[in-house]
Amino acid sequence: MTFTKLFMAVKLVKDITSSEAFLMLKQDSESKLVDVRTEKEIFSVGFPDLESIGKNVSFIEWNQSFFSNSSKNFIDNFREKFGTDTTGNFLFICKSGIRSNFAALTVEESYNSGNDVIRLFNIVDGFEGNTVSQEMHNKKNGWKFLGLPWKKPE
């Protein structure tokens, strides 16, 4: 097995853009969006609005703590929301694609998702955009900036 094939076999969390994520959510009934931002962030800048495609966003906060139980708390909340025998595509979003990656990797580790029953995706440009990617590619990105459906809580 070549190094590339081995790497792809090991890396089960795939990076996608917010535009690709919205398209997947529209086209695949098994796809679910998990917003891992804090309640304060969601109330101040808004969140993805999936009503137009008949879906809801699931909110499970990724706690940025150095305590060892923070990932356990996230998994407990994830399992409470989706169950232990869940299937389908799970797309994780945060402000800029960093916390959502940690959240997706935590689920990957917990669910042993190499069986293709559950597929995990990190939205690399996040809700507000990823400044590193913006500087590299000299263009803005992010769910909100790209004009994908969003709203602020009332």
XYZ file of C-alpha atoms in Angstrom, residues 66-128:
63
model
C -7.747 21.519 28.890
C -9.596 19.177 31.222
C -9.593 15.605 30.001
C -13.361 15.219 30.288
C -14.206 17.912 27.701
C -14.140 15.484 24.773
C -16.057 12.921 26.848
C -18.749 15.526 27.527
C -18.962 16.278 23.813
C -19.328 12.582 22.939
C -21.951 12.113 25.662
C -23.953 15.016 24.205
C -23.464 13.694 20.653
C -24.700 10.223 21.629
C -27.636 11.700 23.521
C -28.617 13.647 20.403
C -27.992 10.973 17.744
C -27.739 7.635 19.560
C -24.988 5.059 19.545
C -26.005 3.258 16.350
C -26.261 6.319 14.156
C -25.554 6.338 10.416
C -25.083 8.921 7.691
C -22.993 12.000 7.047
C -22.161 14.359 9.902
C -20.892 17.794 8.941
C -19.261 19.840 11.711
C -19.073 23.639 11.657
C -17.607 26.284 13.950
C -16.378 29.831 13.381
C -13.383 28.950 11.207
C -13.006 25.169 10.900
C -10.683 24.502 13.831
C -12.950 23.446 16.716
C -15.201 21.595 14.291
C -12.201 19.529 13.212
C -11.454 18.593 16.837
C -15.109 17.671 17.332
C -15.200 15.512 14.186
C -11.940 13.782 15.138
C -13.348 13.073 18.606
C -16.442 11.453 17.100
C -14.246 9.517 14.666
C -12.198 8.117 17.534
C -15.241 7.301 19.630
C -17.325 5.640 16.919
C -14.524 3.816 15.079
C -16.040 5.204 11.928
C -13.924 3.229 9.477
C -16.934 1.051 8.714
C -18.552 3.599 6.316
C -21.774 3.590 8.354
C -20.946 7.042 9.684
C -18.993 9.563 7.610
C -17.513 12.706 9.134
C -16.777 16.063 7.526
C -15.142 19.227 8.778
C -16.317 22.470 7.184
C -12.889 24.065 6.798
C -14.023 27.651 6.175
C -16.520 27.623 9.031
C -19.431 29.972 9.551
C -17.469 33.230 9.525
